[in-house]
Backbone as a ProteinNet text record, in pm:
[ID]
protein_1_A
[PRIMARY]
MAKYTIFVILLFSLIGSSLAASSKVYVWRSESGDLVFSDSPKPGAEEVAEEIEIKNTQTIISSVNTSVLDITPRVVKEDYQVEISQPEDHATIRDNSGSIYISGRVAPVFKQGFKVQLIMNGAIHGDPQTRSVFILRDVDRGEHKIKLELINNQGKVIASSKERTVYLHRTRVN
[TERTIARY]
83.1	0	87.9	200.7	289.5	351.5	386.4	443.3	340.8	216.4	109.4	89.9	92.8	74.9	187.8	310.9	426.2	414.3	372.9	356.5	252.6	140.3	33.8	79.3	149	198.7	295.8	390.7	487	417.5	320.8	249.6	173.4	103.1	28.1	119.9	236.4	328.4	384.6	413.2	461.4	352.1	233.3	122.3	92.1	94.3	65.1	165.6	294	395.5	397.3	371.5	376.7	248.1	140.4	13.1	-33.3	59.5	24.2	-79.4	-68.5	-164.1	-298.1	-294.3	-416.1	-450.2	-575	-611.7	-699.8	-711.9	-796.2	-709.7	-740	-675.3	-786.1	-778.2	-878.3	-813	-891.3	-841.5	-947.2	-898.5	-987.6	-905.9	-972.2	-904.9	-894.4	-775.6	-754.9	-820.7	-817.1	-876.3	-807.2	-678.6	-605.4	-620.8	-697.8	-724.3	-630.1	-536.4	-441.1	-504.7	-463.1	-510.6	-436.6	-510.7	-452.6	-485	-381.5	-398.4	-369.5	-451.7	-433	-490.3	-449.4	-505	-629.1	-666.9	-790.6	-861.9	-995.3	-1067.6	-1038	-1067.5	-1043.9	-1121.7	-1054.6	-1122.9	-1233.9	-1351.7	-1463.8	-1538.3	-1485.9	-1552.9	-1537	-1577	-1561.7	-1636.9	-1748	-1826.4	-1756.3	-1658.8	-1585.6	-1477.5	-1417.9	-1310.6	-1368.1	-1298.4	-1340.3	-1247.4	-1305	-1225	-1178.4	-1050.3	-992.6	-949.6	-991.1	-957.2	-821.8	-728.5	-595.1	-582.1	-537.3	-513.9	-383.9	-374.1	-256.5	-144.1	-151.6	-44.1	62.9	186.6	295.3	325.5	343.2	376.7	516.6	599.5	735.3	746.6	780.9	798.7	946.2	972.1	1110.4	1186.7	1125.7	1192.4	1086.9	1124.5	1036.5	1110.6	1042.3	1102	1102	1219.1	1230.3	1276.5	1281.1	1327.9	1233.5	1108.2	1013.2	1029.9	1104.4	1124.6	1236.5	1217.1	1318.4	1395.1	1515	1593.1	1714.4	1719.3	1832.6	1821.8	1932.2	1926.6	1900.6	1818.7	1786.3	1863.8	1927	2000.1	1904.4	1886.7	1799.7	1884.8	1854.8	1930.8	1864.3	1940.1	1888.2	1927.3	1828.3	1850.6	1843.1	1958.6	1963.1	1952.8	1888.5	1875.4	1910.6	1980.8	2019.3	1970	1911.9	1869.3	1893.3	1915	1930.3	1791.9	1747.4	1615.7	1624	1733.9	1755.7	1901.3	1938.5	1858.8	1807.3	1711.6	1655.3	1761.6	1743.4	1834.5	1821	1932	1941.6	1888.6	1897.2	1853.5	1957.3	1910	1997.3	1993.6	2111.7	2122.9	2188.9	2121	2175.6	2217.6	2348.5	2400.4	2538.2	2549.2	2675.9	2785.1	2747.5	2850.5	2903.3	2837.6	2881.8	2839.9	2725.4	2677.6	2579.5	2596.6	2504.1	2462.9	2332.4	2278.2	2230.7	2282.7	2247.9	2183.8	2067.6	1995.3	1964.2	1987	1962.5	1875.4	1829.5	1749.2	1811.2	1810.5	1857.7	1742.3	1714.3	1606.6	1657.4	1631.2	1578.1	1681.5	1640.6	1730.6	1859.7	1971.3	2096.7	2138.6	2214.6	2257.4	2370.9	2396.5	2507.3	2637.4	2721.1	2848.4	2845	2725	2714	2735.7	2789	2814.6	2776.2	2756.9	2723.4	2840.1	2880.2	2991.7	2937.8	2981.5	2944.4	3051.8	3006.8	3095.7	3056.5	3153.9	3125.5	3222.7	3167.9	3246.3	3342.4	3296.5	3373.6	3477.1	3488.1	3589	3520	3582	3530.4	3540.5	3431.6	3428.8	3410.3	3512.5	3505.1	3506.3	3484.7	3484	3342.8	3331.8	3198.3	3138.5	3005.6	2939.6	2817.6	2767.3	2656.2	2519.3	2513.1	2384.9	2394.4	2280.7	2280	2249.7	2297.8	2284.1	2425	2449.8	2581.3	2562.6	2647.3	2646	2783.1	2783.7	2908.4	2921.8	3039.7	3065.8	3171.2	3159.1	3256	3281.4	3173	3182.5	3194.5	3281	3296.3	3169.2	3145.6	3028.3	3041.8	2925.2	2925.7	2850.1	2875.1	2806	2879.4	2801.9	2858.9	2774.8	2841.5	2773.3	2791.3	2676.7	2681.4	2619	2668.5	2620.2	2646.5	2559	2578.4	2603.3	2691.6	2719.5	2702.8	2640.4	2625.3	2737.4	2809.5	2926.1	2898	2922.9	2897.3	3016	3008.5	3110.5	3249.6	3254.2	3383.2	3439.1	3369.5	3416.9	3376.3	3285.7	3240.5	3117.3	3113.4	2997.2	2886.1	2771.8	2661.7	2542.5	2542.8	2436.3	2485	2436.3	2471.4	2346.6	2344.2	2233.2	2264.5	2162.4	2185.2	2256.6	2342.1	2416.3	2322	2335	2256	2348.8	2297.4	2370.8	2304	2384.1	2332.7	2420.2	2359.3	2429.2	2431.1	2552	2566.8	2595.7	2511.7	2531.6	2577.5	2687.3	2740.1	2767.8	2745.7	2775	2925.7	2974.2	3117.8	3149.1	3249.2	3293.7	3418.6	3415.6	3533.3	3616.8
-118.6	0	125.4	118.5	234.4	264.3	159.9	179.1	248	206.1	263.8	410.7	445.4	583.6	671.9	624.3	700.7	720.3	614.7	623	728.2	729.1	824.6	967.4	988.1	1122.1	1171.9	1085.8	1124.5	1151.2	1068.2	1085.5	1217.3	1248.8	1373.8	1494.9	1484.5	1598.4	1621	1511.7	1525.8	1579.2	1525.9	1572.7	1719.1	1754.3	1892.7	1990.8	1954.4	2047	2051.7	1939.9	1939.7	1991	1988.9	2034.9	2163.6	2253.5	2377	2456.4	2453.4	2527.5	2453.7	2322.4	2243.2	2193.5	2205.1	2164.5	2040.6	1971.5	1852.3	1727.6	1630	1499	1395.6	1294.2	1188.2	1059.7	979.8	852.9	745.1	625	509.8	383.2	272.7	142.8	76.9	25.3	-45.2	-182.8	-255.2	-388.7	-484	-459.7	-544.6	-496.6	-389.1	-342.3	-234.9	-188.1	-85	52.5	146.3	284.4	353.1	426.5	499.3	646.9	733.9	877.9	940.6	1039.6	1103	1244.2	1328	1462.7	1465.8	1349.6	1339.2	1210.7	1208.5	1088.2	970.8	851.2	729.8	736.9	721.7	730	625	669.6	580.1	542.9	583.2	549.4	664.7	783.8	903.4	892.4	817.5	807.4	720.9	638.2	553.6	633.5	729.5	809.2	910.1	923.5	1018.8	1139.8	1258.6	1380.4	1417.3	1447	1490	1634.7	1718.2	1860.6	1880.5	1941.9	1969.5	2120	2158.5	2300.4	2342.4	2467.8	2517.7	2558.5	2522.8	2555.6	2448.1	2491.5	2395.4	2343.4	2213.1	2149.7	2092.8	2125.1	2072.3	1975.9	1855.1	1753.5	1757.3	1783.8	1800	1667.9	1560.3	1430.9	1321.4	1211.5	1095.2	979.7	910.2	796	677.5	642.8	531.9	403.5	401.9	282.1	164.2	190.1	81.4	14.9	77.9	21.9	-81.3	-191	-295.3	-272.1	-214.6	-181.2	-271.6	-381.8	-472.7	-544.6	-552.3	-620.4	-769.3	-822.7	-964.8	-1038.6	-1144.9	-1228.4	-1335.8	-1340.3	-1441.6	-1564.8	-1671.5	-1794.4	-1876.5	-1907.2	-1988.2	-2132.4	-2214.6	-2355	-2435.7	-2461.7	-2534.2	-2684.3	-2751.1	-2895.9	-2951.5	-3063.8	-3131.2	-3274.9	-3323.5	-3463.3	-3521.6	-3651.1	-3722.7	-3770.6	-3729.8	-3772.4	-3898.8	-3918.3	-4038.8	-4077.4	-4198.5	-4319.1	-4339.8	-4428.6	-4462.3	-4531.5	-4525.9	-4595.5	-4746.3	-4816.3	-4960.9	-5000.7	-4908.3	-4938.1	-5024	-5110.2	-5190.3	-5130.5	-5091.3	-5028.9	-5130	-5160.7	-5254.1	-5172.6	-5156.5	-5077.5	-5131.3	-5192.1	-5253.2	-5151.1	-5024.7	-4922.8	-4867.4	-4903.2	-4855.5	-4712.8	-4671.1	-4534.1	-4528.1	-4425.9	-4398.6	-4252.7	-4228.2	-4093.6	-4055.2	-3946.1	-3899.8	-3762.6	-3749.3	-3622.1	-3582.7	-3457.1	-3409.6	-3286.2	-3250.2	-3129.6	-3047.7	-2915.8	-2822.2	-2728.8	-2710.5	-2619.6	-2531.9	-2402.6	-2325	-2318.8	-2268.1	-2262.3	-2192.3	-2253.9	-2197.7	-2072.2	-1990.1	-1859.4	-1873.8	-1764.6	-1760.4	-1784.6	-1868	-1900.1	-2030.7	-2080.8	-2208.8	-2321.6	-2433.5	-2547.7	-2676.2	-2781.1	-2912.8	-3006.3	-3082.4	-3176.1	-3318	-3409.3	-3550.1	-3622.5	-3698.4	-3784	-3927.4	-4004.7	-4143.2	-4234.8	-4331.4	-4428.2	-4358	-4247.4	-4175.9	-4079.9	-4066.4	-3977.7	-3876.4	-3759.1	-3655.8	-3707.1	-3693	-3740.3	-3620.2	-3586.1	-3474.9	-3339.4	-3235.8	-3099.4	-3060.2	-2967.2	-2915.8	-2844.4	-2850.6	-2787.5	-2708.9	-2625.1	-2535.1	-2599.4	-2724.6	-2793.5	-2925.7	-2984.3	-3103.9	-3230.8	-3238.2	-3357.8	-3405.3	-3533.1	-3591.2	-3714	-3728.9	-3845.9	-3911.6	-4031.7	-4105	-4209.7	-4222.1	-4317.9	-4419.6	-4537.9	-4645.6	-4673.9	-4680.2	-4712	-4863.7	-4908.7	-5052.8	-5111.7	-5239.1	-5305.3	-5324.9	-5337.9	-5361.8	-5254.3	-5252.3	-5159.4	-5025	-4916	-4781.6	-4695.8	-4613.3	-4520.7	-4379.6	-4307.7	-4173.2	-4073.4	-3951.1	-3843.8	-3711.8	-3610.9	-3477.7	-3378.5	-3281.7	-3175.2	-3039.8	-2945.3	-2808.5	-2724.2	-2654.3	-2575.9	-2428.9	-2341.4	-2197.9	-2129.6	-1996.5	-1918.1	-1930.7	-1953.7	-1964.1	-2106.2	-2199.6	-2337.4	-2422	-2372.5	-2445.5	-2528.4	-2653.1	-2739.3	-2690.9	-2650.6	-2597.4	-2692.3	-2799	-2898.9	-3026.9	-3140	-3270.7	-3356.1	-3438.6	-3532.8	-3657.4	-3739.1	-3870	-3956.3	-4042.4	-4130.4	-4238.4	-4267.5	-4372.9	-4481.3	-4601.3	-4715.5	-4759.4	-4776.6	-4826.5	-4944.1	-5032.2	-5151.4	-5147.3	-5153.1	-5149.5	-5290.7	-5339.4	-5470.4	-5447.3	-5511.1	-5505	-5648.6	-5674.4	-5807.2	-5823.3	-5935.2	-5960.8	-6039.2	-5993.8	-6063.9	-6140.6	-6273.2	-6357.5	-6380.8
0	0	0	74	81.2	-55.4	-130.1	-263.2	-353.1	-343.3	-424.4	-390.1	-260.8	-216.9	-269.3	-257.7	-307.1	-457.8	-528.1	-673	-709.9	-642	-672.9	-642.5	-531.1	-496	-602.5	-640.8	-744.5	-877.3	-911.4	-1036	-1038.4	-931	-927.2	-925.9	-860.7	-861.7	-1002	-1074.9	-1212.1	-1303.2	-1287.2	-1370.2	-1339.8	-1212.8	-1173.2	-1227.8	-1226.6	-1276.8	-1429.3	-1494.6	-1640	-1703.3	-1630.2	-1683.8	-1614.9	-1589.1	-1518.1	-1597.6	-1730.1	-1811.3	-1818.9	-1816	-1823.4	-1684.3	-1646	-1510.5	-1509.4	-1620.6	-1625	-1638.7	-1555.2	-1561.9	-1552.4	-1635.8	-1637.2	-1588.9	-1516.2	-1465.4	-1491.5	-1528.8	-1547.2	-1529.5	-1520.8	-1506.1	-1643.5	-1672.8	-1799.3	-1791.3	-1901.6	-1906.1	-1809.5	-1780.4	-1686.6	-1543.2	-1520	-1384.2	-1334.1	-1416.3	-1375.7	-1391.6	-1303.3	-1315.4	-1429.7	-1512.5	-1624.6	-1605	-1611.3	-1598.1	-1734	-1774.9	-1904.6	-1900.3	-1997.9	-2007.6	-2096.5	-2149.5	-2227.4	-2186.1	-2195.1	-2153.4	-2245.8	-2197.9	-2274	-2405	-2518.8	-2647.8	-2659.4	-2696.9	-2716.9	-2590.8	-2474.8	-2349.4	-2250.9	-2293.2	-2211.3	-2079.3	-2077.4	-1954.4	-1849.4	-1889.2	-1795.2	-1723.2	-1791.1	-1733.1	-1633.6	-1522.4	-1419.1	-1425.1	-1426.5	-1433.2	-1293.8	-1281.1	-1153.3	-1170.6	-1080.2	-1085.1	-1018.1	-1089.4	-1037.4	-1018.6	-899.5	-873.1	-940.5	-980.1	-1049.4	-955.6	-829.6	-736.1	-745.2	-738.2	-744.6	-605.3	-596.6	-470.3	-482.4	-386.4	-386.3	-269.8	-300.4	-196.4	-158.4	-32.4	11.3	6.3	51.7	45.3	46.5	-10.1	-14.2	50.4	139.1	206.1	109.6	61	-34	33.8	166.1	235.9	216.8	179.1	159.2	22.7	-66.6	-198.9	-195.9	-263.6	-273.8	-403.6	-392.4	-511.9	-528.9	-453.3	-467.6	-601	-674.3	-804.5	-786	-871.4	-863.8	-972	-931.2	-1025.2	-1074.2	-1204.7	-1263.7	-1291.9	-1221.9	-1240.1	-1349.6	-1450	-1558.8	-1531.9	-1515.3	-1483.9	-1613.4	-1672.4	-1798.9	-1774.4	-1866.9	-1862.2	-1998.9	-1997.6	-2120.8	-2110.5	-2218.3	-2219.7	-2358.1	-2360.6	-2487	-2527	-2647.2	-2693.3	-2779.6	-2849	-2930.1	-2920.2	-2913.4	-2902.8	-2759.6	-2745.6	-2614.8	-2529.8	-2399	-2308.3	-2330.7	-2338.2	-2361.6	-2499.5	-2595.6	-2732.5	-2802.1	-2887.9	-2971.9	-3111.6	-3160.4	-3292	-3384.8	-3494.2	-3592.4	-3714.7	-3731.1	-3842.6	-3877.9	-3995.9	-4036.9	-4065	-4088.1	-4110.8	-3977.8	-3866.9	-3736.1	-3707.6	-3763	-3742.9	-3625	-3543.5	-3432.9	-3444	-3441.3	-3447.7	-3307.9	-3256.5	-3121.9	-3134.2	-3073.2	-3074.8	-2931.2	-2899.2	-2763.7	-2762	-2642.4	-2621.9	-2510.3	-2529.7	-2428.4	-2396.3	-2266.9	-2226.2	-2113	-2111.3	-2222.7	-2334.9	-2449.9	-2565.6	-2523.7	-2553.5	-2503.6	-2577.4	-2505.2	-2555.5	-2655.1	-2724.1	-2818.1	-2741.5	-2795.5	-2731.4	-2653.8	-2621	-2551.6	-2652.2	-2603.6	-2691.2	-2619.8	-2699.5	-2647.4	-2676.7	-2573.6	-2585.5	-2567.2	-2653	-2641.2	-2561.2	-2462.3	-2384.4	-2419.5	-2468.7	-2507.2	-2436	-2364.3	-2287.9	-2191.8	-2130.8	-2030	-2084	-2216.1	-2275.5	-2367.4	-2379.4	-2469.5	-2611.7	-2687.1	-2825.5	-2917.6	-2992.5	-3086.9	-3017.1	-3095.1	-3043.6	-3001.1	-2903.8	-2869.8	-2990.5	-3001.9	-3116.3	-3071.3	-3161.9	-3129	-3146.2	-3184.8	-3194.9	-3119.4	-3091.7	-3006.6	-3085.6	-3208.9	-3291.7	-3327.9	-3302.8	-3331.2	-3419.6	-3520.3	-3606.5	-3593.8	-3539.6	-3519.1	-3629.1	-3683.9	-3792	-3748.1	-3802.1	-3781.3	-3632.4	-3557	-3413.8	-3400.5	-3309.6	-3286.5	-3229.7	-3259.5	-3206.7	-3056.7	-2991.1	-2847.4	-2770.8	-2639.8	-2549.8	-2544.8	-2549.9	-2542.5	-2449.3	-2370.6	-2280.3	-2335.9	-2348.8	-2405.6	-2308.7	-2315.5	-2229.1	-2300.3	-2278.4	-2334.7	-2222.2	-2248	-2151.4	-2220.4	-2149.7	-2200.3	-2141	-2228.5	-2187.6	-2215.7	-2114.8	-2133.3	-2202.6	-2215.9	-2287.5	-2224.9	-2092.6	-2023.4	-2024	-2089.8	-2096.4	-1977.6	-1895.4	-1776.2	-1810.5	-1760.6	-1780.8	-1688.6	-1747	-1666.2	-1658.7	-1739.8	-1733.3	-1799.8	-1749.3	-1805.8	-1817	-1919.5	-1933.5	-1851.5	-1833.9	-1772.5	-1874.7	-1826.2	-1915.2	-1969.5	-2097.8	-2161.2	-2213.2	-2209.7	-2263.4	-2392.7	-2497.5	-2625.7	-2669.2	-2747.6	-2795.6	-2947.5	-3004.6	-3150.1	-3199.7	-3291.2	-3354.1	-3497.4	-3531.9	-3667.8	-3711.6	-3838.6	-3890.6	-3901.4	-3854	-3860.9	-3987.2	-4058.4	-4179.9	-4146.9	-4166.8	-4136.5	-4257.7
[MASK]
++++++++++++++++++++++++++++++++++++++++++++++++++++++++++++++++++++++++++++++++++++++++++++++++++++++++++++++++++++++++++++++++++++++++++++++++++++++++++++++++++++++++++++++

């Protein structure tokens, strides 16, 4: 309530000083319920606007108590999440060329400079990239563990996916 009172006092002092020649101020509630102040009534709905009479005397407010205002800067923490959308956990991939297609999702959409790194079998695989789709070629048959990591501009890992296990089957030629 105190914030609202201070706002109204400041608003009327500004309106009073800027409208010294004009003494009419109209007020009405917007569709969202906010108070709207204007020097002309609401277009198309003049009967809704209430006219407020402003005296032409100037009022000088010596000081305003701003201790009730919360002016501390707020840090917005972005909680990034990374997940592997393809292949499914414990999926069996049958591909004689040894290709594995990995697709991931990052939420919220990552900022410019962020990159995604693929971790395969506990080791970094390839360079970090700006998209979350990886195509692996000539992978050996057997069990493989994959994971994605989101890396920020400073090279710090800020999110990791859960590790998935996939099984690659390739035909053996004797």
